[in-house]
Coordinates of C-alpha atoms in Angstrom, one line a residue:
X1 CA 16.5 12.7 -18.0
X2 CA 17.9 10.8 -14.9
X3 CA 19.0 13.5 -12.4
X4 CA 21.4 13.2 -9.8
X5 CA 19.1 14.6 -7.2
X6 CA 16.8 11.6 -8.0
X7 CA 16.5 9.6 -4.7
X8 CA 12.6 8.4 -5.2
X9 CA 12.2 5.2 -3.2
X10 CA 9.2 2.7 -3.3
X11 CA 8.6 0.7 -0.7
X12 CA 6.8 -3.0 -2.0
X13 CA 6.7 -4.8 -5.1
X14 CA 3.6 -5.2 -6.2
X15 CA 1.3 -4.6 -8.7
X16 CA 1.5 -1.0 -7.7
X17 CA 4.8 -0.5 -6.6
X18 CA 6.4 -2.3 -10.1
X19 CA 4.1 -0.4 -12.2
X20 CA 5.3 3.4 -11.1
X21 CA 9.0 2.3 -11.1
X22 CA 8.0 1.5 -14.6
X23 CA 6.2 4.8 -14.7
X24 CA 9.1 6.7 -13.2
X25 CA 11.5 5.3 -15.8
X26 CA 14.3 6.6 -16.9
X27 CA 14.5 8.9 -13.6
X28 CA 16.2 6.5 -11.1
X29 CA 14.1 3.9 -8.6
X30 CA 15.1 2.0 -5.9
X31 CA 12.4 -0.5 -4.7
X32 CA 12.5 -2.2 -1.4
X33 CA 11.3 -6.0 -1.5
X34 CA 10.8 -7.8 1.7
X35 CA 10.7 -11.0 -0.5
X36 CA 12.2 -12.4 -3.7
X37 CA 11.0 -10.2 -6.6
X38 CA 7.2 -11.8 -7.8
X39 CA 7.0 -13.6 -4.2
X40 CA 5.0 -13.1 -1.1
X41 CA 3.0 -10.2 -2.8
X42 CA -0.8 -10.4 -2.7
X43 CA -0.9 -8.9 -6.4
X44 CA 0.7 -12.3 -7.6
X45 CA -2.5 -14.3 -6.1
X46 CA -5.2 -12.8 -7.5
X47 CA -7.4 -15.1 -9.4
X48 CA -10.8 -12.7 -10.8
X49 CA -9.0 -9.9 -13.0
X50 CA -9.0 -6.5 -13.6
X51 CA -12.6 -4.3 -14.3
X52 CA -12.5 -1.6 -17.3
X53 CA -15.1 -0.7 -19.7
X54 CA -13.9 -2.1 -23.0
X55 CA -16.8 -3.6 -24.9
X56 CA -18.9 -1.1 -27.6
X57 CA -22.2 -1.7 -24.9
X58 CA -19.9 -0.8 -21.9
X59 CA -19.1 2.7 -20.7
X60 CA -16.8 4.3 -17.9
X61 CA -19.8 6.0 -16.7
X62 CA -21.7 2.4 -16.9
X63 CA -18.7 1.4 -14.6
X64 CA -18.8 4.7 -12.4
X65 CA -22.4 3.9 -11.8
X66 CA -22.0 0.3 -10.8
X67 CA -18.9 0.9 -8.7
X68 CA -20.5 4.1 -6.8
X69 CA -23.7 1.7 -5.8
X70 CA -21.1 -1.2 -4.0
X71 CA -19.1 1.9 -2.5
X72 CA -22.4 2.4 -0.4
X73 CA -23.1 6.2 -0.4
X74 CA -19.5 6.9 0.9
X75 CA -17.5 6.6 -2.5
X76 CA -15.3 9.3 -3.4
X77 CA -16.8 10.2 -6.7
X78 CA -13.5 12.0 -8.5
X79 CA -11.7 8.7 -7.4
X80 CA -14.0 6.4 -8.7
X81 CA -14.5 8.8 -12.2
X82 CA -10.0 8.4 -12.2
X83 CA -10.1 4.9 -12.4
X84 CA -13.2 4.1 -14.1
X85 CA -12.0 6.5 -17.3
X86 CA -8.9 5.4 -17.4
X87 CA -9.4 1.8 -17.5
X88 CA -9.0 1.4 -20.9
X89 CA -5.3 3.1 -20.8
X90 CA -4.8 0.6 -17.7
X91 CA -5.4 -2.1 -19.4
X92 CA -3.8 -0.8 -22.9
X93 CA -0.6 -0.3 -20.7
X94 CA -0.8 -3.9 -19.4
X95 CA -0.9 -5.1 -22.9
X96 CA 1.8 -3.1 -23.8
X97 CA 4.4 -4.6 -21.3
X98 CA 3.3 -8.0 -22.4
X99 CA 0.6 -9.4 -20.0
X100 CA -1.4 -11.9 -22.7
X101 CA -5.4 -11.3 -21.8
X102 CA -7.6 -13.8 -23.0
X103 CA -8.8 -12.8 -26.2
X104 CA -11.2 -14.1 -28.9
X105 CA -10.6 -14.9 -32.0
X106 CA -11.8 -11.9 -33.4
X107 CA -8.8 -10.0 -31.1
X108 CA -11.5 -8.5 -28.6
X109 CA -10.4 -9.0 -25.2
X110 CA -12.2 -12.0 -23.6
X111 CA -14.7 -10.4 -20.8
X112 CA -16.3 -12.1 -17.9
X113 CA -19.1 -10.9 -15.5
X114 CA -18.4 -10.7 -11.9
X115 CA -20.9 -9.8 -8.6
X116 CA -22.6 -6.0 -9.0
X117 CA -21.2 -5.6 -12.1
X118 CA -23.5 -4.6 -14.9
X119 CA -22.2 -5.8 -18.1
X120 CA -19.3 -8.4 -18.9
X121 CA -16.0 -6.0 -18.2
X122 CA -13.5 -8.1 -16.5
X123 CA -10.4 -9.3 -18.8
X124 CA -8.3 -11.9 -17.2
X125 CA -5.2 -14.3 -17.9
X126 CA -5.3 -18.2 -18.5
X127 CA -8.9 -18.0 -16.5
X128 CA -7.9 -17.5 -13.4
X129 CA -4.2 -16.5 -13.8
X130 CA -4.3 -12.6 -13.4
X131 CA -2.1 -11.5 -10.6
X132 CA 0.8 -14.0 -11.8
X133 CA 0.3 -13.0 -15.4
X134 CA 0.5 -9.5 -14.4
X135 CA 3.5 -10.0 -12.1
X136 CA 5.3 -11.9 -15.0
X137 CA 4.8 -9.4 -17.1
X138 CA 6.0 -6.2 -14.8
X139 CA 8.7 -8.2 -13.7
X140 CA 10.0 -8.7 -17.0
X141 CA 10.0 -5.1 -17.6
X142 CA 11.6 -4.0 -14.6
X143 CA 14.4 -6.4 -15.0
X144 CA 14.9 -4.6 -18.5
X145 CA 14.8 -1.3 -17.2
X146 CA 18.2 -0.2 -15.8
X147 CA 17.2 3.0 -14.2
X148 CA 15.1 0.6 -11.2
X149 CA 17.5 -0.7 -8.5
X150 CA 15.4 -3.9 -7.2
X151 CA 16.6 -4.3 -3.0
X152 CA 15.2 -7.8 -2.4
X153 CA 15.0 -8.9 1.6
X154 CA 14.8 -5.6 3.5
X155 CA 11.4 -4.8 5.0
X156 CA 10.9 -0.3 6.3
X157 CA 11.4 0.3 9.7
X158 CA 9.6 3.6 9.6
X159 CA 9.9 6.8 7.6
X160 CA 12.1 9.7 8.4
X161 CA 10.0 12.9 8.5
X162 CA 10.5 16.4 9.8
X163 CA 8.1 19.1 9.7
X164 CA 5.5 17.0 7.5
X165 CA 8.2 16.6 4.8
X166 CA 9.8 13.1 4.3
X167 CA 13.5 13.3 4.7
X168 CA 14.2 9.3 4.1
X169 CA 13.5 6.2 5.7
X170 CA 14.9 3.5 7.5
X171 CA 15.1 -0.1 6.1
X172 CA 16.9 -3.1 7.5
X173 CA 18.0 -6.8 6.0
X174 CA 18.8 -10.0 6.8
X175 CA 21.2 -9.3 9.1
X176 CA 19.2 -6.8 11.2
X177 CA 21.4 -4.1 10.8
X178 CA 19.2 -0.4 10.2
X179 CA 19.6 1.4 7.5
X180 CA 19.2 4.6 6.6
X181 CA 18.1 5.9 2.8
X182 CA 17.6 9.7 1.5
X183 CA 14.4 9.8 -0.3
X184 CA 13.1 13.3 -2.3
X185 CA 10.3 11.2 -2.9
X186 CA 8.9 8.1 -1.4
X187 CA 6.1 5.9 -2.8
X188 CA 4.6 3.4 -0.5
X189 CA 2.8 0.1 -2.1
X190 CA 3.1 -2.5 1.0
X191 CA -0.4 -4.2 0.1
X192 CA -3.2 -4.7 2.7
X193 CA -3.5 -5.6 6.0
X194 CA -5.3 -9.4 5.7
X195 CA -2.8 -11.1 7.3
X196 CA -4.5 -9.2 10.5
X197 CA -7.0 -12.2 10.4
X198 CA -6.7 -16.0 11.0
X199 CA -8.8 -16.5 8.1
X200 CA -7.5 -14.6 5.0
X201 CA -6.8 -15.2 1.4
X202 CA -3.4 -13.0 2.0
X203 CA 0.3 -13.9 1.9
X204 CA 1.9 -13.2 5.7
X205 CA 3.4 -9.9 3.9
X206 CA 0.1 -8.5 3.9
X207 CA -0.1 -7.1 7.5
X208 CA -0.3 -3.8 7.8
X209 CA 3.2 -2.0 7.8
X210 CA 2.8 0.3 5.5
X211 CA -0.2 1.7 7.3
X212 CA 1.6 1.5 10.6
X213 CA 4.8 3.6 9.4
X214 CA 2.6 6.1 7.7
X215 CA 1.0 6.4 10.4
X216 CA 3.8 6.5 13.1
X217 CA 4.9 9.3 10.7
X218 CA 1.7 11.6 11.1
X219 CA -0.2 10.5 8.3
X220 CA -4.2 11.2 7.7
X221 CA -5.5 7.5 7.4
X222 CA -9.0 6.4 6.2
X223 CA -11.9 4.1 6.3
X224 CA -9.8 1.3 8.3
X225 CA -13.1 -0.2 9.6
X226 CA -13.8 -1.3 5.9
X227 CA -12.4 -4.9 5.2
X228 CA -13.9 -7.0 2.4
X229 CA -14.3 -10.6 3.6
X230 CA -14.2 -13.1 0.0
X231 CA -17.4 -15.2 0.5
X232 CA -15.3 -18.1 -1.1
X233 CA -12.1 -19.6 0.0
X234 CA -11.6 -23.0 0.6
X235 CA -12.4 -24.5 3.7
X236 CA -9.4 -26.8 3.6
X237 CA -7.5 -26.1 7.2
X238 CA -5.1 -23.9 4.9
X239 CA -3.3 -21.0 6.2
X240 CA -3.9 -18.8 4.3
X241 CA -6.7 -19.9 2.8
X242 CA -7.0 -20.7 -1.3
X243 CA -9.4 -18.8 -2.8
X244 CA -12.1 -20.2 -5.4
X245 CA -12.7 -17.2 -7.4
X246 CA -15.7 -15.2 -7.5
X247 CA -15.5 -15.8 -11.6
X248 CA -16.8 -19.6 -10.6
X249 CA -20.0 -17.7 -9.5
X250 CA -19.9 -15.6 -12.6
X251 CA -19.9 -19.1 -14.7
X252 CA -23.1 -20.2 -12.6
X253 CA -21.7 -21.8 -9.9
X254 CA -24.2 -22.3 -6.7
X255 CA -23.9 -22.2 -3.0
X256 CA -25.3 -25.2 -1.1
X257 CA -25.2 -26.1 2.5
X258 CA -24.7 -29.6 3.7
X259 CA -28.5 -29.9 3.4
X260 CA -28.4 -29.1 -0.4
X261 CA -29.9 -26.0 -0.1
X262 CA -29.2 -23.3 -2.3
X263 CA -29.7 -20.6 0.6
X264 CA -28.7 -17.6 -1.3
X265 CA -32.2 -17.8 -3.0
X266 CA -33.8 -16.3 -0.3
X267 CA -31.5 -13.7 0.3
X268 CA -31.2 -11.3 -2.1
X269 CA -32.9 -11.2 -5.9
X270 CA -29.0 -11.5 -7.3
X271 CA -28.3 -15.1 -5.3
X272 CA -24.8 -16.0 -5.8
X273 CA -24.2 -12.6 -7.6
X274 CA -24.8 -10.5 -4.8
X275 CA -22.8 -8.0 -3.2
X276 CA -20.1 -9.7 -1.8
X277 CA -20.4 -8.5 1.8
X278 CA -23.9 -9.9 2.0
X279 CA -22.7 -13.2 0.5
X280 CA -19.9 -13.8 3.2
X281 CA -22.2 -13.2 5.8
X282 CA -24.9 -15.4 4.7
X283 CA -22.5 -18.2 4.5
X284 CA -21.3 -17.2 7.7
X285 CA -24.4 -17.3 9.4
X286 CA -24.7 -20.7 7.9
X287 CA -21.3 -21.8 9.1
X288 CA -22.8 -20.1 12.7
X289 CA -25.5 -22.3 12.7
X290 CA -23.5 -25.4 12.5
X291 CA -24.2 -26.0 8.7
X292 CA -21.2 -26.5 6.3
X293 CA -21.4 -24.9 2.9
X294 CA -19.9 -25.7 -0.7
X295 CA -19.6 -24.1 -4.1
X296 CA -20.9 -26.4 -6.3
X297 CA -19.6 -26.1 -9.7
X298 CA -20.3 -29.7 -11.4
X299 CA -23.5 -28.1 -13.9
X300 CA -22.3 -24.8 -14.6
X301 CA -18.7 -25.4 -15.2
X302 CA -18.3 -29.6 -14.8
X303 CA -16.0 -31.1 -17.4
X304 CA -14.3 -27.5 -18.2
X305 CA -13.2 -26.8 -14.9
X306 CA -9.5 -27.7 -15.4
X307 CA -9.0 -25.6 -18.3
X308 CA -10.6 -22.9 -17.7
X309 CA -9.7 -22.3 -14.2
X310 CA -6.4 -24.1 -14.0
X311 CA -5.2 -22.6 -10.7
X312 CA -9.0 -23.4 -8.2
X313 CA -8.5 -26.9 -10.2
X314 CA -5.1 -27.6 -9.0
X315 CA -6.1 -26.2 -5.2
X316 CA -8.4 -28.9 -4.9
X317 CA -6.6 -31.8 -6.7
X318 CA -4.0 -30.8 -4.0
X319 CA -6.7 -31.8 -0.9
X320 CA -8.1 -34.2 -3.0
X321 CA -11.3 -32.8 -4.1
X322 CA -12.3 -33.2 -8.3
X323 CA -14.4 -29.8 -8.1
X324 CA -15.6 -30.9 -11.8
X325 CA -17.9 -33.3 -10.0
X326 CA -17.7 -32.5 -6.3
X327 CA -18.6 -29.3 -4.1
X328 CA -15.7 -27.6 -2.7
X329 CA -16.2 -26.6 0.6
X330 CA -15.8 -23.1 1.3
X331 CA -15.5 -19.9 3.7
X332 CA -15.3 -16.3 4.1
X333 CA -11.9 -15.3 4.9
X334 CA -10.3 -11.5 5.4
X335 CA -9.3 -10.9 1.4
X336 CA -9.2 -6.7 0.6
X337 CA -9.4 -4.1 2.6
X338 CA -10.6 -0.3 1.5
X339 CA -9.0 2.1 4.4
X340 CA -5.4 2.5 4.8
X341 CA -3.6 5.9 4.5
X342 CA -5.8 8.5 3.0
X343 CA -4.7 9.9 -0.5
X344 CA -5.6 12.6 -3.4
X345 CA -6.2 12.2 -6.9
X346 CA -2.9 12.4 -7.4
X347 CA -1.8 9.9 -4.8
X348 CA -0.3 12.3 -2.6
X349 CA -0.7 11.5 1.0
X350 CA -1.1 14.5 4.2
X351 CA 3.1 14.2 3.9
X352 CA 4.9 16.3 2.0
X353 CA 7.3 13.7 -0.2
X354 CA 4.9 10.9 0.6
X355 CA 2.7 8.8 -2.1
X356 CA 0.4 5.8 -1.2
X357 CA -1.1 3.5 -4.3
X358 CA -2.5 0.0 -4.0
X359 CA -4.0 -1.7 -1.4
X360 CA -2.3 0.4 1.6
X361 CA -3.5 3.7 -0.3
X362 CA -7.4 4.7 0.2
X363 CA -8.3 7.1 -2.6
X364 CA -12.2 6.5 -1.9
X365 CA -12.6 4.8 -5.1
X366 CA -13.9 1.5 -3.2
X367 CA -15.9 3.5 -0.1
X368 CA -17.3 0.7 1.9
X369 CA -17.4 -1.9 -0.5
X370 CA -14.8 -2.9 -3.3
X371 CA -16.3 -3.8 -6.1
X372 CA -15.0 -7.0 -8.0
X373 CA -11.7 -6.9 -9.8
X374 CA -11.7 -3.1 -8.9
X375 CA -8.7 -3.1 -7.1
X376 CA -6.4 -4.3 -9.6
X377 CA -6.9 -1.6 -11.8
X378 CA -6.9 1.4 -8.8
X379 CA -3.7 -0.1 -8.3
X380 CA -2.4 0.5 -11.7
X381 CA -4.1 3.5 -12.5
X382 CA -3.0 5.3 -8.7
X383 CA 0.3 4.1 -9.1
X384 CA 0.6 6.0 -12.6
X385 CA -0.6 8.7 -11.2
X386 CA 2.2 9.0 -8.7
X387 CA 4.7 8.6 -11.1
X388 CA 3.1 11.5 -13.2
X389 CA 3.1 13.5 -9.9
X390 CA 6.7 13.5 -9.1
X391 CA 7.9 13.4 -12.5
X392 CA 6.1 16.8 -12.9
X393 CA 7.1 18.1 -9.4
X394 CA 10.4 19.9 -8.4
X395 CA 12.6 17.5 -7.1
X396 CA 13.4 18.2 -3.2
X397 CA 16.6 18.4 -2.3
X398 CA 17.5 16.3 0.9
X399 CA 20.2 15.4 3.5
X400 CA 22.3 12.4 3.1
X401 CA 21.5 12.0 6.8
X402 CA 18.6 12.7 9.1
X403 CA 18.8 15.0 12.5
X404 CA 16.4 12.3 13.8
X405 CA 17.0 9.2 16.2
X406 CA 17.4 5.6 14.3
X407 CA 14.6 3.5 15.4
X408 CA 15.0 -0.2 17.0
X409 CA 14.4 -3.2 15.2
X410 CA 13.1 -6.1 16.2
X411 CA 13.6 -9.9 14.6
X412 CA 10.6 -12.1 14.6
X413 CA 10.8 -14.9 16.5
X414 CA 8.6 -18.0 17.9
X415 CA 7.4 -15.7 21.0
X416 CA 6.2 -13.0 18.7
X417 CA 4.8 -15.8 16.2
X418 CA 2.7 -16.9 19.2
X419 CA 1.4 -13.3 20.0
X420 CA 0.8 -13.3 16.2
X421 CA -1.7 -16.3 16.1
X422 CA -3.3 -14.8 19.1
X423 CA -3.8 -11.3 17.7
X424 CA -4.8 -12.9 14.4
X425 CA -8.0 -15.3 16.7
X426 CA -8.8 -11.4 17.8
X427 CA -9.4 -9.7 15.0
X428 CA -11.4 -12.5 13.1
X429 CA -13.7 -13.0 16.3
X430 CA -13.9 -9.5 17.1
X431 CA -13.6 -7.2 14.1
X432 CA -14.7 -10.0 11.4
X433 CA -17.7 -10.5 9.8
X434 CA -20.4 -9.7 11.8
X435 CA -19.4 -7.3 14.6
X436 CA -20.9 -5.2 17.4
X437 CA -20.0 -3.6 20.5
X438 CA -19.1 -6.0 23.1
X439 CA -17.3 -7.6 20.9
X440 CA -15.4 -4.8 19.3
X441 CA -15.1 -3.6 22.9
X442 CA -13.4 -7.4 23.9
X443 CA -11.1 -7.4 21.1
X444 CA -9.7 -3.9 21.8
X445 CA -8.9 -4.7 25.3
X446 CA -7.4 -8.0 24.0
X447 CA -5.2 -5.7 22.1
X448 CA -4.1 -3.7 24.3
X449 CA -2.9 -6.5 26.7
X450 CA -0.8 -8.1 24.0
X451 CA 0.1 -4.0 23.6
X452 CA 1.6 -4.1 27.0
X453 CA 2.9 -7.5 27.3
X454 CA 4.1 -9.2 24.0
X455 CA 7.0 -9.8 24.1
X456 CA 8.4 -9.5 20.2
X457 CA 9.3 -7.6 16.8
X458 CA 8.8 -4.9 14.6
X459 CA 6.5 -6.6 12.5
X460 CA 4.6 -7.7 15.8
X461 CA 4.0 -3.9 17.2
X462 CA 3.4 -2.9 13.7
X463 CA 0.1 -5.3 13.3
X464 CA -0.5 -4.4 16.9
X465 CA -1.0 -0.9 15.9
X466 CA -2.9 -1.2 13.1
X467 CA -5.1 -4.0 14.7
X468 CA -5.9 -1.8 17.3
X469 CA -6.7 1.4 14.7
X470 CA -8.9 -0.7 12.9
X471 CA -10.7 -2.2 15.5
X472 CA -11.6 1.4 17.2
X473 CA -13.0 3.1 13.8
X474 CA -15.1 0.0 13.7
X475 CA -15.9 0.9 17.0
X476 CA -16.9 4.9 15.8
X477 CA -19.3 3.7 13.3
X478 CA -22.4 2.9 14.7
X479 CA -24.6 1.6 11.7
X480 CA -23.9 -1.4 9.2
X481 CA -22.5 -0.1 5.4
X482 CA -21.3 -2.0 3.0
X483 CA -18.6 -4.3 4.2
X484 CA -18.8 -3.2 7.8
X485 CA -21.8 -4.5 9.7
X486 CA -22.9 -4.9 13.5
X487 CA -26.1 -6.7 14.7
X488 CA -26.4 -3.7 17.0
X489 CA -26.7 -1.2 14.6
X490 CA -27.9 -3.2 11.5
X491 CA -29.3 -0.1 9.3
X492 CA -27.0 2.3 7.6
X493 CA -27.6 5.8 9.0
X494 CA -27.9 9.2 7.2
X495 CA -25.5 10.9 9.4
X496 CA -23.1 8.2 8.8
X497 CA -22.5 8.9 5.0
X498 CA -19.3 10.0 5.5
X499 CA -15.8 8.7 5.7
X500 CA -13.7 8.7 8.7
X501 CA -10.2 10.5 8.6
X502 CA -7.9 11.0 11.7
X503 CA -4.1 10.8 12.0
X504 CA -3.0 8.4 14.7
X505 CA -2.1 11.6 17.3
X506 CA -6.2 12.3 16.7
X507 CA -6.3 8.8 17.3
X508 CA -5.2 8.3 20.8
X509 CA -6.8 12.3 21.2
X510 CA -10.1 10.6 21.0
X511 CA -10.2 7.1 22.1
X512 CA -11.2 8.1 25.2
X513 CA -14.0 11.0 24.2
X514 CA -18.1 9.7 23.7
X515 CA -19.0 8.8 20.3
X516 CA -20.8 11.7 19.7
X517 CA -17.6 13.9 20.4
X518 CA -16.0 11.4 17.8
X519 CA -19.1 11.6 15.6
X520 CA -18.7 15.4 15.1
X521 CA -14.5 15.3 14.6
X522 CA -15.2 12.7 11.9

């Protein structure tokens, strides 16, 4: 079935790009790595699991229903009815290649409840194993599949397109040295852009490039004002931060501030169970008052902690905290974000020869607000989806070379690390948690100085780029949904129930227009 026009080319190795090489097979893959295979991939550090509607008093529509209420009035229903029904088949899929969910002894997967969720639906591995259980697995299979060519070290430079139709891209090593690959098709699963933040859950791979070539190449991005701050990572001076699992909460684990008091109470009728935007800025209005806050797990979980949530347990033994007995002091930090370039039900992006799944894609099946162990399974179900896409599409013929210029590339080195750090201070004061005009306003111009005058690489101008993008749509929406809110506009607004679309040449159109001339281009 391989054919010798085959030049399909995906671009990370995650969670989403593994699973559609798999998908793919036997037509012939190449996937580009920027890090050994299983390493440096968000995918491989998530902790929670994966959603689906498995249990005989569960439904998809059950999980449609919950998932549409955290997307806050802007979730893309078809999106959200794609992954929610075909959960199951994820997760049957998953099984298939070997991942070993906890099970009971009846067989039945082992399901845990999670924030907004309805019901028990969340299967995981080992506790709180998931992403590296998953990556085990998918790495296995790839290994066994000989039709996927694995091209570990190179990172994209940008994406070769000509009249809205992707010719090939441009990757480049170790050495520096750019080159150029034909591509009929072209998948992109880079991950997220957390690593935009000083406070994140992320690995350092996970800072926007996939977003930024997409959208160098003339791509319709989404929603990049939407980033899900974790309430819970461990406020340990780590960088990135270690995340203590939202499944601790899910066990009965409390929130306390240094005055033992279990604030949450007073905050929303779910306590610890809330939505997790209005969790992380509860504790962060906490942390804003001077207070510390801890997870306290010693009742709900206490003597059980180790084994069933081997990975938290071994996070704290390493800073010396027994969280069996002790509260572990945590923080929000930057964790998943729900924009990045815009996609279809099939995962086709606005370019022709251009797919987007996993964290860089936004279908609309999160809107403004993932909810919990949602993104896992959008991941694998998108990145099917892809694969079904070009396996039924004709295959594109294309040149072995492109008409178009080769771009630079640019090495990281310490000065761009320091512009890095700075950029990374920005965006957590400026376009974190709780934002608002002057301060959106501040952080854009800080941008645009370290535009003009860092000095640095690729990956520099590429979080640069998407720093800025994401800053200005937070700018453009003037109300509070979901994960996005601003003490100056604090309500959601009707006329706001809508997702923002533009391409970056719309972008710079605008920037410079009133908000209500933005308002109605939305």
């Amino acid at each position: 079935m391989g054919n010798s026009l085959d030049n399909i080319v995906i671009i990370g190795a995650g969670i989403a790009g593994l699973t559609a090489a798999l998908r793919l097979a036997p037509r012939r893959v190449t996937v580009i790595a920027n890090a050994p295979m299983g390493k440096g991939v968000a995918s491989g550090w998530s902790q929670g699991g994966i959603a689906a509607a498995l249990s005989s008093d569960d439904s998809p529509e059950a999980h449609q229903h919950d998932t549409l209420i955290a997307a806050a009035g802007i979730g893309d229903v078809n999106a959200i009815k794609i992954i929610t029904e075909e959960g199951q088949a994820a997760i049957e899929f998953l099984t298939r290649i070997g991942v070993d969910f906890d099970k009971l002894p009846n067989g039945d997967y082992a399901l845990s409840k999670e924030a907004a969720h309805g019901c028990a639906r969340i299967v995981r591995v080992a506790g709180d194993l998931t992403g590296p259980g998953i990556m085990a697995a998918l790495r296995k299979s790839v290994a066994a599949t000989p039709s996927i060519t694995i091209r570990s070290g190179f990172q994209v430079v940008d994406l070769a397109v000509e009249d809205n139709k992707v010719q090939g891209l441009w990757i480049t090593g170790e050495n520096g040295a750019v080159e150029y690959l034909p591509a009929s098709a072209v998948i992109l699963a880079t991950g997220g852009i957390g690593y935009l933040y000083r406070n994140t859950s992320n690995p350092p791979t996970a800072c926007g490039e996939g977003i930024a070539v997409a959208a160098r190449a003339g791509a319709s991005l989404a929603d990049l004002e939407f980033v899900q701050f974790h309430p819970t990572t461990l406020a340990v001076g780590k960088d990135p931060s270690p995340l203590a699992t939202e499944a601790l909460r899910g066990e009965g684990a409390i929130l306390i501030n240094d005055d033992q008091e279990r604030f949450m109470i007073g905050i929303h009728k779910d306590a610890e169970l809330a939505p997790r935007d209005i969790v992380a800025r509860a504790i962060f209005a906490q942390i804003q008052n001077g207070h510390k806050v801890y997870l306290d797990c010693s009742k709900a979980i206490g003597k059980d902690f180790a084994a069933h949530f081997p990975k938290v347990f071994a996070l704290c033994q390493e800073v010396g905290i027994d969280p069996s007995i002790s509260p572990i002091p945590v923080e929000p930090a930057a964790h998943y974000h729900m924009g990045g370039v815009a996609t279809d039900a099939l995962a086709r992006t606005s370019i022709e020869g251009l797919w987007a799944c996993g964290e860089v894609a936004c279908s609309g099946a999160h809107g403004a607000n993932r909810l919990a162990s949602n993104s896992l399974l959008e991941a694998v179900v998108f990145a099917k989806r892809a694969a079904m896409d070009i396996n039924t599409s004709s295959v594109r013929t294309v040149a072995a070379s492109t008409k178009l210029s080769a771009p630079v590339f640019l090495p990281h080195n310490g000065a761009a690390q320091k512009y890095e750090l700075q950029l990374r201070q920005i965006m957590r004061e400026s376009v974190g948690v709780i934002r608002n005009k002057a301060g959106l306003e501040m952080g854009l111009d800080a941008i645009k100085t370290l535009q003009k005058t860092a000095t640095g690489s690729t990956r520099l101008h590429n979080m640069i780029l998407v720093a800025e993008l994401a800053a200005t749509f937070a700018l453009w929406r003037e109300e509070s949904r979901g994960s996005h809110f601003r003490t100056d506009f604090p309500m959601a607004k009707k006329d706001w129930q809508r997702r923002q679309f533009y391409t970056l040449n719309q972008h710079h159109q605008l920037i410079n227009q009133t908000p209500s001339k933005k308002s109605a281009a939305g």
